[in-house]
Short mmCIF file of C-alpha atoms in Angstrom, two decimals:
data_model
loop_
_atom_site.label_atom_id
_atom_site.label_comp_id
_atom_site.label_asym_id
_atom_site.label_seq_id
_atom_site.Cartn_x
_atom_site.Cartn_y
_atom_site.Cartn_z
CA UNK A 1 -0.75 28.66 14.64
CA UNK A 2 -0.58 25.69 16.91
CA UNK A 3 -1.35 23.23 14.02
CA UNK A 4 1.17 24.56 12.08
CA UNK A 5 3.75 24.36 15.03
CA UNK A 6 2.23 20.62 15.30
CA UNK A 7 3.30 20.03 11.91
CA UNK A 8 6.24 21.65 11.92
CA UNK A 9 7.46 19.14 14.60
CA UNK A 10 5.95 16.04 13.18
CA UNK A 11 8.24 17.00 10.00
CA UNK A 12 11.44 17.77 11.83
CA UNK A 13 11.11 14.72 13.99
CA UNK A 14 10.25 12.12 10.65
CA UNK A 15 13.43 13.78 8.81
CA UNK A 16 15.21 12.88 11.62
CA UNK A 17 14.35 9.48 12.47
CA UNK A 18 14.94 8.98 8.67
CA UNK A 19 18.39 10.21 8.58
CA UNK A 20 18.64 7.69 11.63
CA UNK A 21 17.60 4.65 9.55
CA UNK A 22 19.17 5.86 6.40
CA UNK A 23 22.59 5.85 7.96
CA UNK A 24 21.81 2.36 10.16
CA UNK A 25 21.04 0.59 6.95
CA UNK A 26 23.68 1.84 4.71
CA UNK A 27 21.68 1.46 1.24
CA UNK A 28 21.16 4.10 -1.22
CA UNK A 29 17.35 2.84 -1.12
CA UNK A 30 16.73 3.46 2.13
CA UNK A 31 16.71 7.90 2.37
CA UNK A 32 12.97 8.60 2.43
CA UNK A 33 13.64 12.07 2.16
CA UNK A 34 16.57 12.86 0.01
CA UNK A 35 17.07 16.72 -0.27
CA UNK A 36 18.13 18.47 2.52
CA UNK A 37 16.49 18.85 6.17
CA UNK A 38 15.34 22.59 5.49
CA UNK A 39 13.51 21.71 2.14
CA UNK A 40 12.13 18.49 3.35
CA UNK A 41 10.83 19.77 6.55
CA UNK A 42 9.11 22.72 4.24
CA UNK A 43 8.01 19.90 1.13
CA UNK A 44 6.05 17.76 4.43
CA UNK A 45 4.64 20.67 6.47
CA UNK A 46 3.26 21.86 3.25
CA UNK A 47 2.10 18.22 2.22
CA UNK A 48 0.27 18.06 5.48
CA UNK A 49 -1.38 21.23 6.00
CA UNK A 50 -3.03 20.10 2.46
CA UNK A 51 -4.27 17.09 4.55
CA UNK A 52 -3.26 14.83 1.79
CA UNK A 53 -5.06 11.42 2.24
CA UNK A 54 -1.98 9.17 2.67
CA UNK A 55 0.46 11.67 3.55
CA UNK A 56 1.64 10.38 6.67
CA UNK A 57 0.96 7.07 6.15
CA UNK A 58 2.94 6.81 3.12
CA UNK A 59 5.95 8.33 4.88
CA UNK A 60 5.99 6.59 7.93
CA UNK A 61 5.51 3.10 5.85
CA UNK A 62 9.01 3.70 3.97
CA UNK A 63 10.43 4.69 7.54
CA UNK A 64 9.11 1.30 9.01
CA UNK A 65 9.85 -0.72 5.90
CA UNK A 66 13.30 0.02 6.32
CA UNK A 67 13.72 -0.28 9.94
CA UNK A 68 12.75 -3.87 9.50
CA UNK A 69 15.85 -4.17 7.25
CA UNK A 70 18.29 -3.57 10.23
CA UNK A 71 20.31 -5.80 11.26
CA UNK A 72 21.29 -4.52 15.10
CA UNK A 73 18.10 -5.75 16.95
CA UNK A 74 19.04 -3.04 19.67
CA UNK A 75 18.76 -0.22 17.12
CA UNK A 76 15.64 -1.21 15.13
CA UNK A 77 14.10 -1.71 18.41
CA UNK A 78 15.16 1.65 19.43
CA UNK A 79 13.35 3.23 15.90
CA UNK A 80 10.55 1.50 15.93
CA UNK A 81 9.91 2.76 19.59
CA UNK A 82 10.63 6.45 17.82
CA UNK A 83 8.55 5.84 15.22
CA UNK A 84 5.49 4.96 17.32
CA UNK A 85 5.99 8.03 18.75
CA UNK A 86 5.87 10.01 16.05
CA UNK A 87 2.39 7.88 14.84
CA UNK A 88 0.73 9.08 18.48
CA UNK A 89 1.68 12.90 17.78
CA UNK A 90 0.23 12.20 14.21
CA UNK A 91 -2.95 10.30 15.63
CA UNK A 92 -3.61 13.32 17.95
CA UNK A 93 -2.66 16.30 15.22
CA UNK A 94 -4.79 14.36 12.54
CA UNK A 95 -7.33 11.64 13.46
CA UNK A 96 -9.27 10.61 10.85
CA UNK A 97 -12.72 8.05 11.13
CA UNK A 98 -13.14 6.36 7.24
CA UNK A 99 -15.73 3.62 7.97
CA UNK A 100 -18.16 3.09 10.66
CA UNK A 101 -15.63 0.29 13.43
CA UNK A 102 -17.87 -2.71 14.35
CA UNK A 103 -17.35 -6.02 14.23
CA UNK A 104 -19.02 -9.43 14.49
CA UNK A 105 -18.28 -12.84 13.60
CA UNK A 106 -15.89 -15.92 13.31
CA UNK A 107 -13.29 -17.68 11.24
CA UNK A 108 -13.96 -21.36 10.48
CA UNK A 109 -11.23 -23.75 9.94
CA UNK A 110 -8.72 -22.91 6.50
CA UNK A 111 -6.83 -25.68 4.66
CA UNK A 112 -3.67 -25.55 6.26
CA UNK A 113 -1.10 -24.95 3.25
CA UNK A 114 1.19 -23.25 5.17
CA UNK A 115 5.01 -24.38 6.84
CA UNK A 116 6.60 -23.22 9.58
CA UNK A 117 9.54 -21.54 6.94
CA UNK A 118 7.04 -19.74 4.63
CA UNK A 119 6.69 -16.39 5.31
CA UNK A 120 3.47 -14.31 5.69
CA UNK A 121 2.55 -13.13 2.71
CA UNK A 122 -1.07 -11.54 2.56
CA UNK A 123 -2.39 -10.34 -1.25
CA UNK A 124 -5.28 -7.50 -0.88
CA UNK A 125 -7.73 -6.84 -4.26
CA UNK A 126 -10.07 -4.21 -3.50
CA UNK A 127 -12.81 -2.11 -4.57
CA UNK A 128 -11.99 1.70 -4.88
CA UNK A 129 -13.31 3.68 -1.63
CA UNK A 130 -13.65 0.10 0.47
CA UNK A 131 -11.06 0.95 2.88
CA UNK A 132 -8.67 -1.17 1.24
CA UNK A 133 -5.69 1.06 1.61
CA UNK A 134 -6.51 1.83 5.59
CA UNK A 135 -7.03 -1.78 6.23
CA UNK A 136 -3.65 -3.14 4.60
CA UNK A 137 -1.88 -0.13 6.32
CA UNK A 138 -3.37 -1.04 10.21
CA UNK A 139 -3.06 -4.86 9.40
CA UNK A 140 0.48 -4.49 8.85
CA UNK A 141 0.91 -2.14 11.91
CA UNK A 142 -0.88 -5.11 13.96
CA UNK A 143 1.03 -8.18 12.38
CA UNK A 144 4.46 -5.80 12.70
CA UNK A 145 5.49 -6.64 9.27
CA UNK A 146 6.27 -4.82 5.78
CA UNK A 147 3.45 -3.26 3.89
CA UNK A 148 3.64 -2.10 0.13
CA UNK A 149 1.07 0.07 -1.95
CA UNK A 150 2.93 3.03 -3.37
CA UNK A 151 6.01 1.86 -2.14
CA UNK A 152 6.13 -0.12 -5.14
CA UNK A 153 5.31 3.13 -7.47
CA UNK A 154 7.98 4.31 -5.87
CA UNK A 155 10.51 1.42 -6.67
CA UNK A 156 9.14 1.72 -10.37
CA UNK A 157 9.95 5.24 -10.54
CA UNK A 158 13.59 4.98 -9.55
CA UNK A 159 13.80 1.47 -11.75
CA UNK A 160 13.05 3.27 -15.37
CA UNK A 161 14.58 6.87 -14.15
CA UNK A 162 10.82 8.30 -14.59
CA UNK A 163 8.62 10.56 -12.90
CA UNK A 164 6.62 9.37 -10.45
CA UNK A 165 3.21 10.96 -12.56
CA UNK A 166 4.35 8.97 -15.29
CA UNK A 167 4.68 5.88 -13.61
CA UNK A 168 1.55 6.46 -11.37
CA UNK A 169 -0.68 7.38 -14.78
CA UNK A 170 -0.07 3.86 -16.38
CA UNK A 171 -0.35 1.73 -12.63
CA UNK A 172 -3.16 -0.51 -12.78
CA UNK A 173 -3.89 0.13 -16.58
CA UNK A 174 -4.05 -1.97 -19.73
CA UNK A 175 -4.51 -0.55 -23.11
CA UNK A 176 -2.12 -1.27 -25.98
CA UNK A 177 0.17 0.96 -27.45
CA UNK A 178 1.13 1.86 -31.12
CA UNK A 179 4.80 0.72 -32.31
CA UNK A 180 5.27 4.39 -33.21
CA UNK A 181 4.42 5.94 -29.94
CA UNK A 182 6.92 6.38 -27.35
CA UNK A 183 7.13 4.39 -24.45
CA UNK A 184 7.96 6.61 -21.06
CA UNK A 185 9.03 3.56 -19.18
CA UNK A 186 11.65 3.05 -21.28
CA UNK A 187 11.14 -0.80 -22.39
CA UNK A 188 11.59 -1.51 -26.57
CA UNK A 189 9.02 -3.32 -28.12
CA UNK A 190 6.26 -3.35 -24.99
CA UNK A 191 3.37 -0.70 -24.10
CA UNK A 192 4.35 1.34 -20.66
CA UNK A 193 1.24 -0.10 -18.90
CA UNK A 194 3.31 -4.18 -19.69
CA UNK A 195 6.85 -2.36 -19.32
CA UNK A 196 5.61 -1.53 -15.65
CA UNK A 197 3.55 -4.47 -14.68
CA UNK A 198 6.75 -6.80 -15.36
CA UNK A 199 8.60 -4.84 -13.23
CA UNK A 200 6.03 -4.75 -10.55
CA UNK A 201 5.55 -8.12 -10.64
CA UNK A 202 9.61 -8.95 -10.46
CA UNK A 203 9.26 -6.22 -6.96
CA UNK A 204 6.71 -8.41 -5.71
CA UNK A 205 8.28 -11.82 -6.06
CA UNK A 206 11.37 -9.91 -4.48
CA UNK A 207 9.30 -8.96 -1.89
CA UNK A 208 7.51 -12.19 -1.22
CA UNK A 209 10.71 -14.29 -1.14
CA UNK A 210 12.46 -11.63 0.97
CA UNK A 211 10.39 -11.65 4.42
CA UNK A 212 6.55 -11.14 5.94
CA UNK A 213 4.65 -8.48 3.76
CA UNK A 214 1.36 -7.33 2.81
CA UNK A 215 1.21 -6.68 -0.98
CA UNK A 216 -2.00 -4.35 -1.95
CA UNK A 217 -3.64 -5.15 -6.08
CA UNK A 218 -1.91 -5.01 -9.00
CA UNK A 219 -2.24 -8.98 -9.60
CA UNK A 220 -0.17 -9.90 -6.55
CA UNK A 221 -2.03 -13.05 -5.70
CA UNK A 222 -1.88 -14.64 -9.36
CA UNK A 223 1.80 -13.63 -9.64
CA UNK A 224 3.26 -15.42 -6.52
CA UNK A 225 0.91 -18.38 -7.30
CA UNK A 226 2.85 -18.46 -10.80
CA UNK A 227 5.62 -18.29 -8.61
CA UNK A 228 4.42 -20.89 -6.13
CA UNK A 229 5.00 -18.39 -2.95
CA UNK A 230 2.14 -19.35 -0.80
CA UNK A 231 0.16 -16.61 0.35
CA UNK A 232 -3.33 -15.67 1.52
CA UNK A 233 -5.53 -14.06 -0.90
CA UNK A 234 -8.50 -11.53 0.46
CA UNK A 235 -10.55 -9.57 -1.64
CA UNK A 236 -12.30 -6.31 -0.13
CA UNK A 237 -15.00 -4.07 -0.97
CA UNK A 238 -18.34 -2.47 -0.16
CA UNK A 239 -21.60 -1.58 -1.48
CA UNK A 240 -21.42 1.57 -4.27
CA UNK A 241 -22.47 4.09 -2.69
CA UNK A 242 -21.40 3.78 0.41
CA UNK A 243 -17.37 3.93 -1.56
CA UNK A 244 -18.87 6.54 -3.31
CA UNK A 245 -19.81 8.59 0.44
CA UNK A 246 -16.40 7.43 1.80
CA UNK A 247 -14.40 8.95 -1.41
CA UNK A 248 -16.23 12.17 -0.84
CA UNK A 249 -15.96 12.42 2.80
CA UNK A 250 -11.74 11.43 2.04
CA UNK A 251 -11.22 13.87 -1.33
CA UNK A 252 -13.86 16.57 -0.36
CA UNK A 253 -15.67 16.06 -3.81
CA UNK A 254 -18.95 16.12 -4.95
CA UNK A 255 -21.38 13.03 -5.29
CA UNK A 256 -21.18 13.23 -9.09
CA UNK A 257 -17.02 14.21 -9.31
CA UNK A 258 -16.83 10.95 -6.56
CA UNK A 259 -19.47 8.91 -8.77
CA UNK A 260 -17.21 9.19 -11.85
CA UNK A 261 -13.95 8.75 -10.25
CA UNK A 262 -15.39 5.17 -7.63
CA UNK A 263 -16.42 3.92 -11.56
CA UNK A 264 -13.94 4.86 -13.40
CA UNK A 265 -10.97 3.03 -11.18
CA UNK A 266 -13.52 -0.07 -10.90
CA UNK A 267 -13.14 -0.17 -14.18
CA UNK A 268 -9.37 0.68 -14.67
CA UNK A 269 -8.89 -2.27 -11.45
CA UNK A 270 -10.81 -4.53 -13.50
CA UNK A 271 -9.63 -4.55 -16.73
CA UNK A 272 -6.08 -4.94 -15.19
CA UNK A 273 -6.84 -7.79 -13.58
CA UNK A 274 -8.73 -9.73 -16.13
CA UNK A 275 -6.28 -8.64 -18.78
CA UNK A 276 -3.19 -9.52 -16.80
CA UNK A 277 -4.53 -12.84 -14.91
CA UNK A 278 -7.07 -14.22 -17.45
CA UNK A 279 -9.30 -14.26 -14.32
CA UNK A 280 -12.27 -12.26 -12.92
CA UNK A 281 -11.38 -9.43 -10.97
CA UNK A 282 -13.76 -9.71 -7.84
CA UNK A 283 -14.86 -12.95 -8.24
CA UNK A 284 -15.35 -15.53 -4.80
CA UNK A 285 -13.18 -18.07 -6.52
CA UNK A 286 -10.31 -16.07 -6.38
CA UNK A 287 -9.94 -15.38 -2.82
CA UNK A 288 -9.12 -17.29 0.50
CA UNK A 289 -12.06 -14.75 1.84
CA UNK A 290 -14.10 -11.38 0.50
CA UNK A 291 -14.87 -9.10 2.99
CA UNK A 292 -17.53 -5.88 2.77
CA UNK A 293 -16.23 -2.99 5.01
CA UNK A 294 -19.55 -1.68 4.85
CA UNK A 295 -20.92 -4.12 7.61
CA UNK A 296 -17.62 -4.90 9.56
CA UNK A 297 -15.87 -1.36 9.37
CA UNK A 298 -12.07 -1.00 8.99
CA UNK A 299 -11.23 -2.19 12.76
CA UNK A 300 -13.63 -4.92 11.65
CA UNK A 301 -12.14 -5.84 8.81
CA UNK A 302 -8.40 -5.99 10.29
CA UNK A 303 -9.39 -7.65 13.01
CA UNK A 304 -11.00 -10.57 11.02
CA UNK A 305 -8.05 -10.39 8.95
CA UNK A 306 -5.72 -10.71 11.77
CA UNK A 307 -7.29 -14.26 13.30
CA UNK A 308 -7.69 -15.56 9.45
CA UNK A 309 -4.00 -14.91 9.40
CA UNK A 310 -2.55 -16.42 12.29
CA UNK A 311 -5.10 -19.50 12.10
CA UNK A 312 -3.38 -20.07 8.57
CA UNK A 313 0.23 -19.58 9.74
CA UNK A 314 -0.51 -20.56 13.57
CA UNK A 315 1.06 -17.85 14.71
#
């Protein structure tokens, strides 16, 4: 009963700091939670008593992504102290260990590309069950600065007037359509899988040119390098089966339902990339730097991630 009272308040207190925002920032983009407080609060103590993986991480990233959009320093100031708040309760109600947290190791001197106007702009490929997600999320938290993953599946959904399934069922996927099949997205002429990565790829060179962000997959890095945004590129991953234990341990599956699911969005990742970028998903040449979570764990990982950034941008 106390959990549920625990997660009764987390909801109650997120709707509220949302209204907050929502009415600080005046845009009709900017309501995380649009139907009213009773529902809502219902919707997310439902959502988290299911312990959905990125739950409260996905909520409390729209929150923070719009609180950076505020232009009274006073009251973003004010919600971001709220908001960290909120994060502790949720730390204590739901902690959650993904990787082993070690770390070892330096940076050695990068090309400085960078000026002092540029903003920071950090592209993440990964591997499916690397940690990828966890490690954009907490580098963001640590740099202070925008973070988008399924923000932007979000953006998509609202852009063509389409439910989110339908936009997340073609993200990250290539495959051709017939001319007699109907697109869902809504775009004459193109498949829905190329009808929603040029929209993506218009959010992300929105996002780039707007302020400091970290943008996860879906060809980021080759698409602001078209656009001559300059960014840092970091590829991330780990060895099979230890994605294949972490997708388990995250989705409570079985080795061969996690098996078939770690190889099957390799693949889907992968064919997206080469298709899209005429590169090789993966591949060293790509990437400012590759990193296996396996040997430096996620607090690893963002904390190598952290120096390589603010050696680049000498922050």
């Amino acid at each position: 009963m106390k959990k549920n009272n625990t997660a009764v308040e987390i909801a109650n207190r997120l709707y509220d700091l949302d209204i907050k925002v929502y009415e600080c920032t005046i845009s009709t983009m900017g309501k995380v939670f649009p139907a009213g407080k009773e529902i809502s609060v219902k919707h997310m103590v439902k959502s988290i008593e299911k312990d959905k993986k990125h739950f409260f991480k996905d909520e409390t990233t729209l929150i923070s992504n719009m609180i950076n959009t505020i232009h009274d320093p006073k009251k973003a100031d004010e919600y971001r102290k709220e908001l960290a708040e909120i994060k502790k309760m949720i730390d204590k109600f739901s902690p959650s260990d993904i990787l082993p947290d070690s770390f070892s190791g330096n940076i050695l001197n990068m090309k400085n590309r960078f000026s002092k106007d540029d903003h920071v702009i950090i592209c993440i490929g990964r591997e499916y069950g690397s940690g990828g997600h966890e490690v954009g999320y907490r580098l963001a938290e640590k740099l202070d600065i925008s973070y988008y993953d399924k923000e932007i599946l979000n953006m998509a959904s609202e852009h063509f007037n389409s439910n989110i399934k339908v936009v997340t069922d073609h993200d990250e996927k290539v495959g051709r359509q017939s001319f007699f099949d109907k697109n869902p997205l809504n775009l004459f002429g193109f498949s829905a899988n190329d009808s929603l990565f040029f929209a993506q790829s218009q959010f992300i060179r929105d996002f780039a040119k707007k302020g400091d962000c970290i943008i996860m997959g879906r060809c980021s890095d080759v698409i602001l390098e078209h656009e001559g945004i300059p960014h840092l590129s970091v590829f991330i991953g780990a060895p099979f089966e230890e994605r294949v234990q972490h997708e388990m341990a995250c989705a409570k599956l079985s080795h061969e339902q996690a098996v078939e699911i770690v190889h099957r969005k390799d693949k889907d990742r992968k064919a997206y990339y080469n298709y899209y970028t005429s590169r090789r998903w993966g591949h060293s040449d790509n990437y400012d730097l590759c990193i296996n979570t396996a040997c430096y764990g996620i607090d690893g990982t963002v904390e190598l991630l952290e120096k390589m950034v603010k050696l680049a941008y000498e922050m």
